[in-house]
Short mmCIF file of C-alpha atoms in Angstrom, two decimals:
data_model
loop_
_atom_site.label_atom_id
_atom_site.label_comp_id
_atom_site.label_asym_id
_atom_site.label_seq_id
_atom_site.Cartn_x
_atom_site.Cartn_y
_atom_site.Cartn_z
CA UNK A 27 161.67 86.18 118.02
CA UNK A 28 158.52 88.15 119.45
CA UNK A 29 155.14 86.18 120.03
CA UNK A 30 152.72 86.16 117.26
CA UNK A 31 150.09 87.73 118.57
CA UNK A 32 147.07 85.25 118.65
CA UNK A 33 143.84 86.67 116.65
CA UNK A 34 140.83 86.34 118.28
CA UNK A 35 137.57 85.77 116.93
CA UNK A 36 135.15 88.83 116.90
CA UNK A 37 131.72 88.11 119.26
CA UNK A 38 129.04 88.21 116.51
CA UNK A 39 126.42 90.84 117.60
CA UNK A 40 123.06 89.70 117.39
CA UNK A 41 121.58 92.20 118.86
CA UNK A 42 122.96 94.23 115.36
CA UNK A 43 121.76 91.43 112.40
CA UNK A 44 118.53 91.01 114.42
CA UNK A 45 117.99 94.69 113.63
CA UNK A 46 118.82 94.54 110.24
CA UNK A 47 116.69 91.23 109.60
CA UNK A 48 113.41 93.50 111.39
CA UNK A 49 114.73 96.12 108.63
CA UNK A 50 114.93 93.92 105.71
CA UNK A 51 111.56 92.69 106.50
CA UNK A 52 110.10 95.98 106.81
CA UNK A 53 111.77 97.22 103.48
CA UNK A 54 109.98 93.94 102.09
CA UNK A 55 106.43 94.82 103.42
CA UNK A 56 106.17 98.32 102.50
CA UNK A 57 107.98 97.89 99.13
CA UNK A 58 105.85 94.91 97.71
CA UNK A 59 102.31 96.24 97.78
CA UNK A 60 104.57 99.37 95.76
CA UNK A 61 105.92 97.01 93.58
CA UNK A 62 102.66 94.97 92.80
CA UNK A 63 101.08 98.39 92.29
CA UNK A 64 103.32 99.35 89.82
CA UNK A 65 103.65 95.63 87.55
CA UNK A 66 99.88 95.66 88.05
CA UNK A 67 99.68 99.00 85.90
CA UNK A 68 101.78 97.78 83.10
CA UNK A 69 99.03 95.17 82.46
CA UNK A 70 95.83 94.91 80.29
CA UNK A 71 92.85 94.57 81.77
CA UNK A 72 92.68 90.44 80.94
CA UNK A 73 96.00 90.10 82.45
CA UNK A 74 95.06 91.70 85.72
CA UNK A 75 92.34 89.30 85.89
CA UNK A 76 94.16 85.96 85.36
CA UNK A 77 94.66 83.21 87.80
CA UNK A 78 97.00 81.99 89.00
CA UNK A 79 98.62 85.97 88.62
CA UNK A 80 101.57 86.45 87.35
CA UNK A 81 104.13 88.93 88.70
CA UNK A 82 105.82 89.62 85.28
CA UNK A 83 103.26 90.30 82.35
CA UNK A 84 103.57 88.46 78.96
CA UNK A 85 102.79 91.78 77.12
CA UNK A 86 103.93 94.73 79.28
CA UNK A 87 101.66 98.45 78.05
CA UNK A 88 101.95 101.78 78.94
CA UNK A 89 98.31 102.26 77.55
CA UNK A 90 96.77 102.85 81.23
CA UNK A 91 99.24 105.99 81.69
CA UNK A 92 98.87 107.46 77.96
CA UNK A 93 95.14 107.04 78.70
CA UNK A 94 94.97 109.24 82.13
CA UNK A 95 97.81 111.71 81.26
CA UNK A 96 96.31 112.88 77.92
CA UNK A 97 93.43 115.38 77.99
CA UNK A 98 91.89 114.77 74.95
CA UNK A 99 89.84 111.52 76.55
CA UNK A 100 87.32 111.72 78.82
CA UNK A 101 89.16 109.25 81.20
CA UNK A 102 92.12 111.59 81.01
CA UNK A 103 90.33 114.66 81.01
CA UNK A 104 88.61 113.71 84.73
CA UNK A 105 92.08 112.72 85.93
CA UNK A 106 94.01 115.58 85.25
CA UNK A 107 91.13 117.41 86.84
CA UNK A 108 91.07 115.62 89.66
CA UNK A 109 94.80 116.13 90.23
CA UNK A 110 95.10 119.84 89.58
CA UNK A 111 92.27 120.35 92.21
CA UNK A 112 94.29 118.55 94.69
CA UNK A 113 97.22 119.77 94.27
CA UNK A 114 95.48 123.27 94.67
CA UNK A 115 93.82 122.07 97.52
CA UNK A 116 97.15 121.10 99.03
CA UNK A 117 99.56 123.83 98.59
CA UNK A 118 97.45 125.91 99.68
CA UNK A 119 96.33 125.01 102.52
CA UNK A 120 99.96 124.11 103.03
CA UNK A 121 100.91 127.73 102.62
CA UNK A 122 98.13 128.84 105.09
CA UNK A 123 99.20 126.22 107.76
CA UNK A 124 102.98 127.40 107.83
CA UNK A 125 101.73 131.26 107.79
CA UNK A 126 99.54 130.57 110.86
CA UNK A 127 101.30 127.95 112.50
CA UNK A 128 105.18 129.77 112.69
CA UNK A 129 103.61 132.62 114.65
CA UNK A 130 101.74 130.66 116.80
CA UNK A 131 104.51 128.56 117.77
CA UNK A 132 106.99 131.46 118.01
CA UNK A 133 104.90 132.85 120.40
CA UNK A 134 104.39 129.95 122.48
CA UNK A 135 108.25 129.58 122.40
CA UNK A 136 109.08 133.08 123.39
CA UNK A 137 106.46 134.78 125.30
CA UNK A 138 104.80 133.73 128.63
CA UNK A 139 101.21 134.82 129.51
CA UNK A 140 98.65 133.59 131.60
CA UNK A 141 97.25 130.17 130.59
CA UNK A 142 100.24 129.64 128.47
CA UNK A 143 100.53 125.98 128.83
CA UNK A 144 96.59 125.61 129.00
CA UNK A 145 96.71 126.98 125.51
CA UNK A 146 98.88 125.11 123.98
CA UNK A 147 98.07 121.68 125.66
CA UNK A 148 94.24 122.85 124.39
CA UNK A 149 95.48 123.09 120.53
CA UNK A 150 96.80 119.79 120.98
CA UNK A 151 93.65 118.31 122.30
CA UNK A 152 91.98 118.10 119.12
CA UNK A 153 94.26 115.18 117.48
CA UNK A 154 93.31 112.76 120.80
CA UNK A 155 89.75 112.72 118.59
CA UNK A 156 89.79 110.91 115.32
CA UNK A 157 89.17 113.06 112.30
CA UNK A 158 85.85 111.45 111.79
CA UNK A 159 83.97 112.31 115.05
CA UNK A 160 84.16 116.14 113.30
CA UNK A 161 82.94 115.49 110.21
CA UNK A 162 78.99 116.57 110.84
CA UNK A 163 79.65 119.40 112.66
CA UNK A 164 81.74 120.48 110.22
CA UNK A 165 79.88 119.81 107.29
CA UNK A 166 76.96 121.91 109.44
CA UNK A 167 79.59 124.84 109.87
CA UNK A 168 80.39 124.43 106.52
CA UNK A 169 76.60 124.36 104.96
CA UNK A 170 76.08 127.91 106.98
CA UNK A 171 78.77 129.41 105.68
CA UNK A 172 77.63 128.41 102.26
CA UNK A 173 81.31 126.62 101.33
CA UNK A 174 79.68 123.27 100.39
CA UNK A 175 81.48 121.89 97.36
CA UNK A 176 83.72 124.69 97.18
CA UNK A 177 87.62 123.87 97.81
CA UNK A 178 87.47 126.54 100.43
CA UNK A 179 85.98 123.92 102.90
CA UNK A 180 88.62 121.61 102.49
CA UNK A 181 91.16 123.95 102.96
CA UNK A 182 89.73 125.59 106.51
CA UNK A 183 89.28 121.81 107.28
CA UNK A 184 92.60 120.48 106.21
CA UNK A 185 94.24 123.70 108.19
CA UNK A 186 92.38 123.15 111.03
CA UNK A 187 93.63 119.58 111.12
CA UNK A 188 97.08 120.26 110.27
CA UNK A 189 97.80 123.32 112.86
CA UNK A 190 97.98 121.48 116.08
CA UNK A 191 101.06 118.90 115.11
CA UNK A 192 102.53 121.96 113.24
CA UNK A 193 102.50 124.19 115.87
CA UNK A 194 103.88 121.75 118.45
CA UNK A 195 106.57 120.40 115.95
CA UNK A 196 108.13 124.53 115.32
CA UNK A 197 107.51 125.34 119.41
CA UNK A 198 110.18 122.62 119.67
CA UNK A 199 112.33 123.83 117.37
CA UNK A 200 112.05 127.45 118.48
CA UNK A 201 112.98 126.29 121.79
CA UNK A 202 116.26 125.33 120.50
CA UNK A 203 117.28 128.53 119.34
CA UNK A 204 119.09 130.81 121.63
CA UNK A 205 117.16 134.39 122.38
CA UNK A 206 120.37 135.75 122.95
CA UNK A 207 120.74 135.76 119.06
CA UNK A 208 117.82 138.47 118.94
CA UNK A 209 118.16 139.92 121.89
CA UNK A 210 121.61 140.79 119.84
CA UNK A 211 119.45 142.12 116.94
CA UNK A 212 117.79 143.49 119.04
CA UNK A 213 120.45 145.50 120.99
CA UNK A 214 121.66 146.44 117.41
CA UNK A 215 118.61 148.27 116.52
CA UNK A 216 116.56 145.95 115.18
CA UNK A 217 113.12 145.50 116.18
CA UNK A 218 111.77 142.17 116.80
CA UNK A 219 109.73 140.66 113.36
CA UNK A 220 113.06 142.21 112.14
CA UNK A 221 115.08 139.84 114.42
CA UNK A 222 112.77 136.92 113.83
CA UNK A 223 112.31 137.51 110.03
CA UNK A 224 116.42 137.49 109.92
CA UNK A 225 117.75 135.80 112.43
CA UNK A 226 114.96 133.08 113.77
CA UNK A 227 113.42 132.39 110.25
CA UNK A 228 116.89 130.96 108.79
CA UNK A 229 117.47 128.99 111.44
CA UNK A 230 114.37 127.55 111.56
CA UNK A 231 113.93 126.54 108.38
CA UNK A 232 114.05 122.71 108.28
CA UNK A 233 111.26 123.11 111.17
CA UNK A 234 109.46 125.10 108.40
CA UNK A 235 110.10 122.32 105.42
CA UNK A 236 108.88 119.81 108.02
CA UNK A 237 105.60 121.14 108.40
CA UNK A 238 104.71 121.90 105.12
CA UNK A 239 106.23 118.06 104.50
CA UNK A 240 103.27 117.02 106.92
CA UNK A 241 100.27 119.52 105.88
CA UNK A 242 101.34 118.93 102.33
CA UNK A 243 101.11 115.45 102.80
CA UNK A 244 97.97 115.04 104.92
CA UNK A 245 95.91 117.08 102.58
CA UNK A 246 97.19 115.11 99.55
CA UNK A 247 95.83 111.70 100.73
CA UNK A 248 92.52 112.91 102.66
CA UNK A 249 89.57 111.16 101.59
CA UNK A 250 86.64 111.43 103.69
CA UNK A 251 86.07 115.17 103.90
CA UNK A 252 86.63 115.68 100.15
CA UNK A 253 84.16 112.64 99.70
CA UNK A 254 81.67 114.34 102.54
CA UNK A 255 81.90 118.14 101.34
CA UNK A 256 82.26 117.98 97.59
CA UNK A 257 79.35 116.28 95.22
CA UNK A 258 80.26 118.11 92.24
CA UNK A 259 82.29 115.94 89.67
CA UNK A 260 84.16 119.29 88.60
CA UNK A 261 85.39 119.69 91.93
CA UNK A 262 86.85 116.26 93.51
CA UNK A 263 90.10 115.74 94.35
CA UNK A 264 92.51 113.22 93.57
CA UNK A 265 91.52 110.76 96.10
CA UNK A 266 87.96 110.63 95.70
CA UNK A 267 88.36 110.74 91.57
CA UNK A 268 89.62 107.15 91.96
CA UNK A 269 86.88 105.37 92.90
CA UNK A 270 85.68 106.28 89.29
CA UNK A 271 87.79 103.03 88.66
CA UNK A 272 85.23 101.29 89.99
CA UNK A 273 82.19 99.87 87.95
CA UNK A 274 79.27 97.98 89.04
CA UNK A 275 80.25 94.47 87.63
CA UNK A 276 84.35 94.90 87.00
CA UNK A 277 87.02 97.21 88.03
CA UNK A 278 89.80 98.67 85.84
CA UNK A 279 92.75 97.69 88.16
CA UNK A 280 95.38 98.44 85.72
CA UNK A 281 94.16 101.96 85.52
CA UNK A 282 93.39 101.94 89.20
CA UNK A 283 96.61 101.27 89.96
CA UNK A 284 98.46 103.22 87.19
CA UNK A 285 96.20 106.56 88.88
CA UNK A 286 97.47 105.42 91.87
CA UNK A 287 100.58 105.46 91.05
CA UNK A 288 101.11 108.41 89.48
CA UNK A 289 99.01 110.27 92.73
CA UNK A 290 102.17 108.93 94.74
CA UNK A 291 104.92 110.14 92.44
CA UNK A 292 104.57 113.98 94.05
CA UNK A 293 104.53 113.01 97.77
CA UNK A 294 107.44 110.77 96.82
CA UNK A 295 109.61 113.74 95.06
CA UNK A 296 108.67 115.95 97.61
CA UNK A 297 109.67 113.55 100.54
CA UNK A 298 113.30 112.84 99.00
CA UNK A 299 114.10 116.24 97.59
CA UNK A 300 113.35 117.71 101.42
CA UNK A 301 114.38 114.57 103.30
CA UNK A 302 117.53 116.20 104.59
CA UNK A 303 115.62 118.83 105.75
CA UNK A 304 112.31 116.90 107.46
CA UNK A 305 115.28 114.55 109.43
CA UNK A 306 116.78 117.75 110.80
CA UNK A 307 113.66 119.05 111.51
CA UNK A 308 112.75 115.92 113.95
CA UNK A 309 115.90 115.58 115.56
CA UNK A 310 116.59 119.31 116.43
CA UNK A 311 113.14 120.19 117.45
CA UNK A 312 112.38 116.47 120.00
CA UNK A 313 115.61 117.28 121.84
CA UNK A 314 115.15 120.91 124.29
CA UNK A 315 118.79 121.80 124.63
#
């Protein structure tokens, strides 16, 4: 009779459940505060307040989201304000940033002139500055061109901020894609926006969804310039509207967080609807082939 063949015990690989336990952790830190956010909104005002807090509430309410999604309050009326001038503010100086920046890195990609490098290494130089060290000169630009408390200044602000990482993100993507593809347009009659508008502009388009992913997101959240350039209550955004939460002797943290909440629902949709797209986007365009 043939040898039964002896099993041997698999090695464990530690280097593999240490990676997962740094994962599970991670899942743990960023999902709490989420969590606690979102119990916390579900709460009255005197539960919020009570120590020691309780994660589950006695009496769970929905009052804090019928209150800031209905218009016919004045608590509801400033919120839905506040969020249909950011979401303004955002897509379109989303749409601006993706109009300017997929030129700009096409030609980067494609073309060579003198200073090329220089160029593009000088639209990068802006993010090694935080955003803060150009907030008075701004606000001075913005004060002589008369766009104080308009949304116009946080839109040339926000696309001015967003264009550098944009830029560099589709020049690496563009770099991926063969030029013999429209130099075979090309040869076929086609001129070249006609070559890039059919044959570079489908292939590129989880670059594309990645940068409007990124200026979408960046002018969602933005605080400080929206706090600095706009002082009419008409006119805030999102992010700045919260702090209306706040009161001189107590805050409404049920409502704060219910607001905040329902700010992060959009970039949340957004992120998983294109997430296919934004992954493809990063791993195509870091890699030069």
């Amino acid at each position: 009779m043939p040898a039964t063949p002896v099993r041997t015990r698999k090695p464990i690989d530690w280097w593999r459940w240490a990676g997962r336990g740094i994962l599970a952790f991670l899942l743990i830190f960023t999902a709490l505060p989420m969590a606690w956010m979102v119990i916390t909104s579900l709460k009255t005002q005197l539960a919020a307040l009570q120590y020691p807090p309780q994660w589950w509430p006695e009496e769970v309410t929905f009052e804090n989201y019928l209150r800031l999604l209905s218009p016919n309050n004045a608590i509801g009326h400033e919120f839905l304000q506040y969020f249909w001038n950011s979401l303004y503010v955002s897509i379109l100086s989303t749409v601006l940033g993706v109009v300017v920046a997929v030129p700009a890195a096409y030609a980067f990609s494609r073309f060579r002139f003198p200073g090329r490098q220089a160029l593009f290494f000088s639209v990068l130089l802006r993010n090694m500055f935080p955003a803060v060290v150009f907030l008075m000169p701004l606000f001075l630009m913005m004060k002589w061109l008369g766009l104080v408390n308009t949304h116009g200044s946080l839109i040339l602000t926000y696309l001015t901020f967003g264009l550098p990482l944009s830029i560099w993100l589709l020049k690496g993507f563009y770099d991926n894609i063969p030029p013999q593809l429209e130099q075979a347009a090309r040869i076929d009659g086609a001129t070249r926006f006609q070559a890039f508008f059919h044959i570079v502009m489908p292939l590129s388009s989880p670059g594309i969804i990645a940068t409007a992913i990124y200026a979408f997101i960046m002018a969602w959240n933005e605080y400080v310039y929206a706090l600095t350039f706009l002082n009419s209550k008409e006119m805030l955004t999102l992010p700045v509207g919260l702090q209306r939460f706040f009161a001189e002797y107590a805050t409404d943290w049920p409502g704060l967080m219910a607001a905040s909440f329902i700010m992060s629902v959009p970039v949340v949709v957004l992120f998983l609807v294109l997430q296919k797209y934004f992954v493809r986007a990063l791993t195509e365009g870091a890699v030069k082939s």
